[in-house]
CSV table of C-alpha atoms and ligand atoms in Angstrom, one decimal:
chain,number,residue,atom,x,y,z
A,30,MET,CA,-75.7,-65.4,53.1
A,31,THR,CA,-72.7,-65.0,55.6
A,32,SER,CA,-69.6,-66.9,55.1
A,33,GLU,CA,-67.3,-67.8,57.8
A,34,PRO,CA,-64.2,-65.8,58.2
A,35,ILE,CA,-61.0,-67.1,56.7
A,36,PRO,CA,-58.2,-66.7,59.4
A,37,PHE,CA,-54.7,-65.8,58.1
A,38,LEU,CA,-53.5,-68.7,60.1
A,39,ASP,CA,-55.6,-71.4,62.0
A,40,LEU,CA,-53.4,-72.6,65.0
A,41,ARG,CA,-56.4,-73.9,67.0
A,42,THR,CA,-57.0,-77.0,64.7
A,43,PRO,CA,-53.6,-78.8,64.9
A,44,HIS,CA,-53.7,-78.3,68.7
A,45,ARG,CA,-57.1,-79.8,69.0
A,46,GLU,CA,-56.2,-82.9,66.9
A,47,LEU,CA,-52.8,-83.5,69.0
A,48,GLU,CA,-54.4,-82.4,72.3
A,49,ALA,CA,-54.1,-85.7,73.9
A,50,GLU,CA,-50.6,-86.6,73.1
A,51,LEU,CA,-49.5,-83.0,73.9
A,52,LEU,CA,-51.2,-83.0,77.4
A,53,GLN,CA,-49.2,-86.3,78.1
A,54,VAL,CA,-46.0,-84.3,77.8
A,55,VAL,CA,-47.0,-81.7,80.3
A,56,GLN,CA,-48.2,-84.5,82.6
A,57,GLN,CA,-44.9,-86.2,82.2
A,58,ALA,CA,-43.1,-82.9,83.0
A,59,PHE,CA,-45.4,-82.5,86.1
A,60,ARG,CA,-44.7,-86.2,87.2
A,61,THR,CA,-41.1,-86.0,86.9
A,62,ALA,CA,-40.7,-82.4,87.7
A,63,GLY,CA,-38.3,-82.4,84.7
A,64,PHE,CA,-38.9,-78.9,83.5
A,65,ILE,CA,-35.4,-77.8,82.3
A,66,GLY,CA,-33.0,-80.1,80.3
A,67,GLY,CA,-33.2,-83.7,80.7
A,68,PRO,CA,-34.5,-86.5,78.3
A,69,MET,CA,-37.4,-84.6,76.6
A,70,LEU,CA,-34.9,-81.9,75.5
A,71,GLN,CA,-32.5,-84.4,74.5
A,72,ALA,CA,-34.8,-86.4,72.4
A,73,PHE,CA,-36.1,-83.3,70.5
A,74,GLU,CA,-32.4,-82.1,69.8
A,75,GLY,CA,-31.7,-85.4,68.4
A,76,ALA,CA,-34.8,-85.7,66.2
A,77,PHE,CA,-34.5,-82.1,64.9
A,78,ALA,CA,-30.8,-82.6,64.1
A,79,ALA,CA,-31.6,-85.8,62.2
A,80,PHE,CA,-34.5,-83.9,60.5
A,81,CYS,CA,-32.2,-81.1,59.2
A,82,SER,CA,-29.2,-83.9,58.4
A,83,THR,CA,-26.9,-81.9,60.8
A,84,ARG,CA,-24.9,-83.6,63.6
A,85,TYR,CA,-25.9,-81.3,66.3
A,86,CYS,CA,-29.0,-79.3,67.4
A,87,VAL,CA,-28.9,-77.0,70.5
A,88,GLY,CA,-32.2,-76.0,71.8
A,89,VAL,CA,-32.7,-72.4,72.8
A,90,SER,CA,-35.4,-70.1,74.1
A,91,SER,CA,-36.1,-68.2,70.8
A,92,GLY,CA,-34.9,-67.9,67.0
A,93,THR,CA,-33.3,-64.5,68.1
A,94,ASP,CA,-31.2,-66.2,70.9
A,95,ALA,CA,-30.4,-68.9,68.3
A,96,LEU,CA,-29.0,-66.3,65.9
A,97,ARG,CA,-27.2,-64.3,68.8
A,98,PHE,CA,-25.6,-67.5,70.3
A,99,ALA,CA,-24.4,-68.8,66.8
A,100,LEU,CA,-22.7,-65.5,66.1
A,101,LEU,CA,-21.3,-65.0,69.7
A,102,ALA,CA,-20.1,-68.8,69.6
A,103,ALA,CA,-18.3,-68.3,66.1
A,104,GLY,CA,-16.6,-65.3,67.8
A,105,ILE,CA,-18.5,-62.4,66.1
A,106,GLY,CA,-18.8,-59.3,67.9
A,107,ASN,CA,-17.2,-55.9,68.5
A,108,GLY,CA,-15.3,-54.8,65.6
A,109,ASP,CA,-17.3,-56.9,63.2
A,110,SER,CA,-19.8,-56.2,60.3
A,111,VAL,CA,-22.3,-58.8,59.4
A,112,ILE,CA,-24.1,-58.8,55.9
A,113,THR,CA,-27.6,-59.5,55.6
A,114,VAL,CA,-30.9,-58.4,53.9
A,115,PRO,CA,-33.3,-55.5,54.8
A,116,ASN,CA,-36.3,-57.5,54.0
A,117,THR,CA,-36.4,-59.6,57.1
A,118,PHE,CA,-37.7,-59.7,60.6
A,119,ILE,CA,-35.7,-57.3,62.9
A,120,ALA,CA,-34.8,-60.4,65.0
A,121,THR,CA,-32.0,-61.0,62.2
A,122,THR,CA,-30.4,-57.6,62.8
A,123,GLU,CA,-31.2,-57.4,66.4
A,124,ALA,CA,-29.0,-60.5,67.1
A,125,ILE,CA,-26.2,-59.0,65.0
A,126,THR,CA,-26.4,-55.7,66.9
A,127,GLN,CA,-26.7,-57.5,70.4
A,128,ALA,CA,-23.5,-59.7,69.5
A,129,GLY,CA,-21.7,-56.4,69.3
A,130,ALA,CA,-21.4,-56.3,65.5
A,131,LEU,CA,-22.9,-53.8,63.0
A,132,PRO,CA,-25.5,-55.1,60.3
A,133,GLU,CA,-24.8,-54.3,56.7
A,134,PHE,CA,-27.4,-54.6,54.1
A,135,VAL,CA,-27.5,-56.0,50.3
A,136,ASP,CA,-30.6,-55.8,48.3
A,137,ILE,CA,-33.0,-58.7,47.5
A,138,ASP,CA,-33.8,-60.4,44.4
A,139,GLU,CA,-36.9,-59.2,42.7
A,140,HIS,CA,-38.3,-62.8,42.2
A,141,THR,CA,-37.4,-64.8,45.3
A,142,TYR,CA,-37.4,-61.8,47.7
A,143,ASN,CA,-34.4,-63.2,49.3
A,144,MET,CA,-30.7,-62.1,49.1
A,145,ASP,CA,-29.5,-61.0,45.6
A,146,VAL,CA,-26.3,-62.8,45.0
A,147,ALA,CA,-25.1,-60.4,42.4
A,148,LYS,CA,-25.6,-57.5,45.1
A,149,LEU,CA,-23.6,-59.4,47.6
A,150,ARG,CA,-20.7,-60.0,45.0
A,151,GLU,CA,-20.9,-56.3,44.0
A,152,TYR,CA,-20.7,-55.2,47.7
A,153,LEU,CA,-17.8,-57.3,48.5
A,154,GLU,CA,-16.0,-56.3,45.2
A,155,THR,CA,-16.7,-52.6,45.3
A,156,MET,CA,-17.6,-51.6,48.8
A,157,CYS,CA,-14.7,-53.6,50.6
A,158,TRP,CA,-11.2,-53.6,50.7
A,159,LEU,CA,-8.8,-56.6,51.4
A,160,ASP,CA,-6.3,-56.2,54.4
A,161,SER,CA,-3.5,-58.1,53.3
A,162,THR,CA,-1.9,-58.2,56.6
A,163,THR,CA,-4.9,-60.2,58.2
A,164,GLY,CA,-6.5,-61.5,54.9
A,165,SER,CA,-9.9,-59.8,56.2
A,166,VAL,CA,-12.3,-57.9,54.2
A,167,ILE,CA,-12.9,-54.6,55.5
A,168,SER,CA,-16.1,-52.5,54.9
A,169,HIS,CA,-15.7,-49.0,53.5
A,170,ARG,CA,-18.9,-47.9,55.1
A,171,THR,CA,-18.2,-49.0,58.7
A,172,GLY,CA,-14.4,-49.4,58.7
A,173,LYS,CA,-15.1,-52.8,60.3
A,174,ARG,CA,-14.1,-56.4,59.3
A,175,VAL,CA,-16.9,-58.2,57.4
A,176,ALA,CA,-17.1,-61.3,59.5
A,177,ALA,CA,-20.1,-63.2,58.3
A,178,ILE,CA,-23.1,-63.3,56.0
A,179,ILE,CA,-26.7,-64.1,57.3
A,180,PRO,CA,-28.7,-65.2,54.2
A,181,VAL,CA,-32.4,-65.4,55.3
A,182,HIS,CA,-34.4,-68.1,54.1
A,183,LEU,CA,-37.6,-65.9,54.1
A,184,TYR,CA,-41.2,-67.0,53.5
A,185,GLY,CA,-40.2,-70.8,53.7
A,186,GLN,CA,-38.0,-70.3,50.2
A,187,MET,CA,-34.3,-70.6,50.3
A,188,ALA,CA,-31.6,-68.1,49.6
A,189,ASP,CA,-29.3,-69.1,46.7
A,190,MET,CA,-26.9,-70.8,48.9
A,191,ASP,CA,-24.2,-72.1,46.2
A,192,PRO,CA,-23.0,-68.7,45.2
A,193,ILE,CA,-23.3,-67.2,48.7
A,194,LEU,CA,-21.1,-70.2,50.0
A,195,ALA,CA,-18.6,-69.7,47.3
A,196,LEU,CA,-18.2,-65.9,48.1
A,197,ALA,CA,-18.1,-67.0,51.7
A,198,GLU,CA,-15.1,-69.0,50.9
A,199,ARG,CA,-13.4,-66.5,48.8
A,200,TYR,CA,-13.7,-63.7,51.2
A,201,ASN,CA,-13.2,-65.8,54.3
A,202,LEU,CA,-16.6,-65.1,55.8
A,203,LEU,CA,-18.7,-67.5,58.1
A,204,VAL,CA,-22.4,-68.1,56.8
A,205,ILE,CA,-25.2,-68.5,59.4
A,206,GLU,CA,-28.3,-69.3,57.9
A,207,ASP,CA,-31.5,-67.6,59.3
A,208,ALA,CA,-33.7,-70.4,58.9
A,209,CYS,CA,-36.3,-69.3,61.2
A,210,GLN,CA,-39.0,-69.5,58.6
A,211,ALA,CA,-37.8,-72.5,56.5
A,212,HIS,CA,-38.4,-75.6,58.7
A,213,GLY,CA,-37.8,-78.4,56.1
A,214,ALA,CA,-37.1,-76.3,52.9
A,215,GLU,CA,-34.7,-77.9,50.5
A,216,TYR,CA,-32.0,-76.7,48.2
A,217,PHE,CA,-30.3,-78.4,45.3
A,218,SER,CA,-26.7,-77.6,45.4
A,219,LYS,CA,-25.1,-77.9,42.0
A,220,ARG,CA,-21.6,-77.6,43.5
A,221,GLN,CA,-22.2,-80.9,45.5
A,222,ASN,CA,-24.9,-82.3,43.3
A,223,ARG,CA,-27.3,-83.2,45.9
A,224,TRP,CA,-30.2,-81.7,47.9
A,225,TYR,CA,-29.6,-80.0,51.3
A,226,THR,CA,-32.1,-79.2,54.1
A,227,ALA,CA,-32.4,-75.7,55.2
A,228,GLY,CA,-30.2,-75.5,58.2
A,229,SER,CA,-27.5,-78.0,57.0
A,230,MET,CA,-25.4,-75.7,54.8
A,231,GLY,CA,-23.9,-72.8,56.9
A,232,ARG,CA,-21.6,-73.0,59.7
A,233,ALA,CA,-24.7,-72.8,61.7
A,234,ALA,CA,-28.3,-72.2,61.3
A,235,ALA,CA,-31.1,-70.6,63.5
A,236,PHE,CA,-34.6,-71.7,63.8
A,237,SER,CA,-37.5,-70.2,65.5
A,238,PHE,CA,-40.4,-72.3,66.9
A,239,TYR,CA,-42.5,-69.3,67.6
A,240,PRO,CA,-46.2,-70.6,67.6
A,241,GLY,CA,-47.1,-69.5,64.1
A,242,LYS,CA,-43.9,-71.2,62.4
A,243,ASN,CA,-44.2,-74.6,60.2
A,244,LEU,CA,-42.9,-76.0,63.5
A,245,GLY,CA,-44.1,-74.0,66.4
A,246,ALA,CA,-44.0,-74.5,70.1
A,247,CYS,CA,-46.8,-73.6,72.5
A,248,GLY,CA,-44.8,-70.7,73.7
A,249,GLU,CA,-41.5,-69.2,72.7
A,250,ALA,CA,-38.7,-71.5,71.6
A,251,GLY,CA,-35.7,-71.9,69.0
A,252,ALA,CA,-32.8,-74.0,68.0
A,253,VAL,CA,-29.6,-73.9,66.4
A,254,THR,CA,-28.2,-76.7,64.1
A,255,THR,CA,-24.6,-77.2,63.2
A,256,ASN,CA,-22.1,-79.7,62.1
A,257,ASP,CA,-19.3,-78.1,64.2
A,258,GLU,CA,-18.8,-79.8,67.6
A,259,GLU,CA,-17.0,-77.0,69.2
A,260,LEU,CA,-19.6,-74.4,68.1
A,261,ALA,CA,-22.3,-76.6,69.6
A,262,ARG,CA,-20.3,-77.0,73.0
A,263,ILE,CA,-20.0,-73.1,73.2
A,264,MET,CA,-23.6,-72.8,72.1
A,265,ARG,CA,-24.8,-75.2,75.0
A,266,MET,CA,-22.9,-73.1,77.5
A,267,LEU,CA,-24.1,-69.7,76.3
A,268,ARG,CA,-27.6,-70.9,76.8
A,269,ASP,CA,-27.0,-71.8,80.2
A,270,HIS,CA,-24.9,-69.1,82.0
A,271,GLY,CA,-21.9,-70.1,80.4
A,272,GLN,CA,-21.8,-73.4,82.5
A,273,ALA,CA,-20.9,-77.0,81.2
A,274,LYS,CA,-21.0,-78.1,84.7
A,275,LYS,CA,-23.2,-76.7,87.4
A,276,TYR,CA,-21.7,-73.4,89.0
A,277,TYR,CA,-18.6,-73.8,86.9
A,278,HIS,CA,-18.9,-70.7,84.6
A,279,GLU,CA,-16.3,-71.1,81.8
A,280,ILE,CA,-17.6,-68.0,80.2
A,281,GLU,CA,-20.3,-65.5,80.8
A,282,GLY,CA,-23.6,-66.6,79.2
A,283,TYR,CA,-27.3,-66.0,79.0
A,284,ASN,CA,-30.5,-67.6,80.3
A,285,GLY,CA,-31.5,-68.9,77.0
A,286,ARG,CA,-32.7,-72.7,77.4
A,287,LEU,CA,-35.4,-74.3,75.6
A,288,ASP,CA,-38.0,-75.5,78.2
A,289,ALA,CA,-38.4,-79.4,78.6
A,290,ILE,CA,-42.2,-79.1,78.0
A,291,GLN,CA,-41.6,-77.0,74.8
A,292,ALA,CA,-39.2,-79.4,73.7
A,293,GLY,CA,-41.5,-82.4,74.4
A,294,ILE,CA,-44.2,-80.7,72.4
A,295,LEU,CA,-42.0,-79.9,69.6
A,296,ARG,CA,-40.8,-83.5,69.4
A,297,ILE,CA,-44.3,-84.7,68.6
A,298,LYS,CA,-45.2,-82.1,66.3
A,299,LEU,CA,-41.9,-82.8,64.5
A,300,GLU,CA,-43.6,-86.2,63.4
A,301,HIS,CA,-46.2,-84.2,61.6
A,302,LEU,CA,-43.9,-81.5,60.0
A,303,ALA,CA,-43.1,-83.2,56.8
A,304,ARG,CA,-46.8,-83.9,56.2
A,305,TRP,CA,-47.8,-80.4,57.1
A,306,ASN,CA,-45.3,-78.8,54.9
A,307,GLU,CA,-46.5,-81.1,52.0
A,308,LYS,CA,-50.0,-79.8,52.7
A,309,ARG,CA,-48.7,-76.0,52.5
A,310,ARG,CA,-47.0,-77.1,49.1
A,311,GLU,CA,-50.5,-78.3,47.7
A,312,CYS,CA,-52.0,-75.1,48.9
A,313,ALA,CA,-49.4,-73.0,47.3
A,314,GLN,CA,-50.0,-75.1,44.0
A,315,ARG,CA,-53.6,-74.7,44.1
A,316,TYR,CA,-53.4,-70.9,44.6
A,317,GLN,CA,-50.8,-71.1,41.5
A,318,GLU,CA,-53.4,-72.9,39.5
A,319,MET,CA,-56.4,-70.5,40.6
A,320,LEU,CA,-54.4,-67.5,39.9
A,321,GLY,CA,-52.1,-68.3,37.4
A,322,SER,CA,-53.3,-66.5,34.7
A,323,ALA,CA,-54.7,-63.3,36.3
A,324,GLU,CA,-53.2,-60.2,35.6
A,325,GLY,CA,-52.0,-57.5,38.2
A,326,ILE,CA,-50.9,-60.2,40.6
A,327,VAL,CA,-47.3,-61.4,40.9
A,328,LEU,CA,-47.4,-64.9,42.5
A,329,PRO,CA,-44.3,-66.4,44.5
A,330,TYR,CA,-41.6,-67.7,42.4
A,331,GLU,CA,-40.2,-71.1,43.4
A,332,ALA,CA,-36.7,-71.7,41.7
A,333,SER,CA,-36.1,-75.2,40.4
A,334,SER,CA,-33.4,-75.5,42.8
A,335,VAL,CA,-35.7,-75.0,45.7
A,336,LYS,CA,-38.4,-76.9,47.6
A,337,ALA,CA,-40.1,-74.1,49.4
A,338,VAL,CA,-42.1,-75.0,52.4
A,339,TYR,CA,-44.4,-71.8,52.3
A,340,HIS,CA,-44.4,-70.5,55.7
A,341,LEU,CA,-46.1,-67.6,53.9
A,342,TYR,CA,-47.8,-67.2,50.6
A,343,VAL,CA,-46.8,-63.7,49.5
A,344,VAL,CA,-48.4,-62.2,46.4
A,345,ARG,CA,-47.5,-58.7,45.0
A,346,VAL,CA,-50.2,-56.1,43.8
A,347,GLN,CA,-50.5,-52.5,43.0
A,348,ASN,CA,-52.9,-50.8,45.5
A,349,ARG,CA,-51.8,-53.5,48.1
A,350,ASP,CA,-53.5,-51.4,51.0
A,351,ASP,CA,-56.8,-51.1,49.4
A,352,LEU,CA,-56.5,-54.8,48.5
A,353,GLN,CA,-55.9,-55.7,52.2
A,354,ARG,CA,-58.9,-53.4,53.2
A,355,HIS,CA,-61.1,-55.2,50.7
A,356,LEU,CA,-60.2,-58.8,51.9
A,357,THR,CA,-60.6,-57.7,55.5
A,358,ALA,CA,-64.0,-56.5,54.6
A,359,ALA,CA,-64.9,-59.8,52.9
A,360,GLY,CA,-63.6,-61.8,56.2
A,361,ILE,CA,-60.3,-62.9,54.9
A,362,GLY,CA,-57.3,-62.5,57.2
A,363,THR,CA,-54.0,-61.3,55.6
A,364,SER,CA,-50.7,-59.8,56.9
A,365,ILE,CA,-47.6,-57.9,55.6
A,366,HIS,CA,-44.1,-59.2,55.9
A,367,TYR,CA,-42.8,-56.8,56.3
A,368,PRO,CA,-44.4,-53.2,55.6
A,369,ILE,CA,-41.1,-51.2,56.6
A,370,PRO,CA,-37.8,-52.5,55.4
A,371,LEU,CA,-35.2,-52.7,58.2
A,372,HIS,CA,-33.0,-49.9,56.8
A,373,LEU,CA,-35.8,-47.5,57.1
A,374,GLN,CA,-36.9,-48.3,60.5
A,375,SER,CA,-36.2,-45.8,63.4
A,376,ALA,CA,-34.2,-48.2,65.3
A,377,TYR,CA,-31.6,-48.1,62.7
A,378,ARG,CA,-31.6,-44.4,61.8
A,379,ALA,CA,-27.9,-44.3,63.5
A,380,LEU,CA,-26.9,-47.0,60.9
A,381,GLY,CA,-27.1,-44.1,58.3
A,382,TYR,CA,-29.0,-45.7,55.5
A,383,GLU,CA,-31.5,-43.6,53.4
A,384,LYS,CA,-34.7,-44.1,51.2
A,385,ALA,CA,-33.7,-45.5,47.8
A,386,ASP,CA,-30.7,-47.2,49.2
A,387,PHE,CA,-32.3,-50.7,48.4
A,388,PRO,CA,-34.8,-50.0,45.7
A,389,VAL,CA,-35.9,-53.5,45.2
A,390,THR,CA,-36.8,-54.1,49.0
A,391,GLU,CA,-38.5,-50.7,49.1
A,392,ARG,CA,-40.7,-51.5,45.8
A,393,VAL,CA,-41.7,-55.0,47.1
A,394,ALA,CA,-42.6,-53.6,50.8
A,395,ALA,CA,-45.1,-51.5,49.2
A,396,GLU,CA,-46.7,-54.1,47.1
A,397,ILE,CA,-46.4,-57.5,49.1
A,398,LEU,CA,-49.5,-59.1,50.8
A,399,SER,CA,-49.4,-62.4,52.6
A,400,LEU,CA,-52.4,-64.4,51.9
A,401,PRO,CA,-54.0,-67.1,54.2
A,402,MET,CA,-51.6,-70.2,54.3
A,403,PHE,CA,-51.7,-73.1,56.7
A,404,PRO,CA,-51.8,-76.8,56.3
A,405,GLY,CA,-55.6,-77.1,57.1
A,406,LEU,CA,-56.6,-74.4,54.5
A,407,THR,CA,-59.3,-75.8,52.2
A,408,PRO,CA,-59.9,-75.7,48.6
A,409,ALA,CA,-63.4,-74.1,49.1
A,410,GLN,CA,-61.6,-71.4,51.3
A,411,GLN,CA,-58.8,-70.8,48.8
A,412,SER,CA,-61.5,-70.2,46.0
A,413,ARG,CA,-63.2,-67.4,48.3
A,414,VAL,CA,-59.7,-65.6,48.5
A,415,VAL,CA,-59.2,-66.1,45.1
A,416,GLU,CA,-62.5,-64.8,44.1
A,417,GLN,CA,-62.2,-61.6,46.2
A,418,LEU,CA,-58.8,-61.1,44.9
A,419,LEU,CA,-59.8,-61.4,41.2
A,420,GLU,CA,-63.0,-59.0,42.2
A,421,PHE,CA,-60.7,-56.5,43.5
A,422,VAL,CA,-58.1,-56.7,40.6
A,423,ALA,CA,-60.8,-56.4,38.1
A,424,SER,CA,-62.5,-53.3,39.6
A,425,THR,CA,-59.1,-51.5,40.1
A,426,SER,CA,-58.3,-52.4,36.3
A,427,ALA,CA,-61.8,-51.2,35.2
A,428,GLN,CA,-61.0,-47.7,37.1
A,429,VAL,CA,-57.8,-47.3,35.4
A,430,ALA,CA,-59.3,-48.0,32.0
B,30,PLP,C1,-36.6,-64.4,59.8
B,30,PLP,C2,-36.8,-64.5,61.2
B,30,PLP,N1,-35.6,-64.4,61.8
B,30,PLP,C3,-35.6,-64.4,63.4
B,30,PLP,C4,-36.8,-64.7,63.8
B,30,PLP,C5,-36.8,-64.7,65.3
B,30,PLP,O1,-37.4,-65.8,65.9
B,30,PLP,P1,-37.9,-65.6,67.5
B,30,PLP,O2,-39.3,-64.9,67.3
B,30,PLP,O3,-38.3,-67.1,67.8
B,30,PLP,O4,-37.1,-65.0,68.4
B,30,PLP,C6,-38.0,-64.8,63.3
B,30,PLP,C7,-39.3,-65.0,63.9
B,30,PLP,O5,-40.2,-64.3,63.6
B,30,PLP,C8,-37.9,-64.6,61.8
B,30,PLP,O6,-39.0,-64.7,61.1
């Protein structure tokens, strides 16, 4: 008996379901020739700001631009260091470098795979010194002012924002959330005694709408959310060649706008995001129930202060590469996010980091595997994934015994 392959991600079904509505967006753009800016962009920006409970949303052409524009608008650049984690997509550090600053890393937490707040504190306390004339914190490592922290809400989880924000206040640092994988994730702040949506806690937050994201465009797209009016004003100029009025360039900017067609598509898809996220949570719950007692597999950890949206469902196993081969042979799609930590990437050799600098990230990178996860994943498909996983784990432990 042959079984249908199980994709890592099914992007076709949601587009088939929404095809008629999405085509109307394209038709509307053709009929009005409104390809750049205009009502479709404004409608999406308003709707996404409301979804994130922020005052402003600035649509841009990618999540990378969103991060870069947020840093630049906040005045971060040459002479600055920005702290982030080595377990993230390279866009986080590309944005830092391309803004003119230097990335510095702190390790991740063993359970959440997001920024380890104890390591962040230790870094600020022991690897930096306070310049009392300026009030700035200076990194021993780079000799530069530590200007900002970018916590990454990886896999649709949330970084532990309360202590991160407290440390940022204490050391006068800006916080820009990388929420590119966390549309709609929530965090309960004990400091404020309320839930917050990802993207509403930092000075600004970056979102990617790359097609495979929980909210994905039909091409490249991104956005920044913020409650800071001035920051929003500067980011609107940065995305549009530094102009607020056509051909009056207050600053030098970029070509980083969000297309009207993508904005129109995103506004329609946004209406379904909460339901899709709920389905992802149900799938995660099912994996948890099916795999809960299995030995040799570490399942995702969801802190009680977090409602994760499972952009990715990441498990950890020994012999990860063998498991991936086993699942591929069984027709099951998987992926690795990410196989090589950023501090060990060739692109960052000049930063001077070495192997064993971030032991948790390095250990995790060798063991993580992202299983199929998308809103339409069926219980039957999950059963097959789990069956193959358990078969592999049983055969490897039999070999060991
Ligand atoms: C954590 C993270 N940051 C930044 C980005 C960059 O987004 P984009 O690909 O839209 O530029 C991504 C997208 O993959 C991401 O996953």
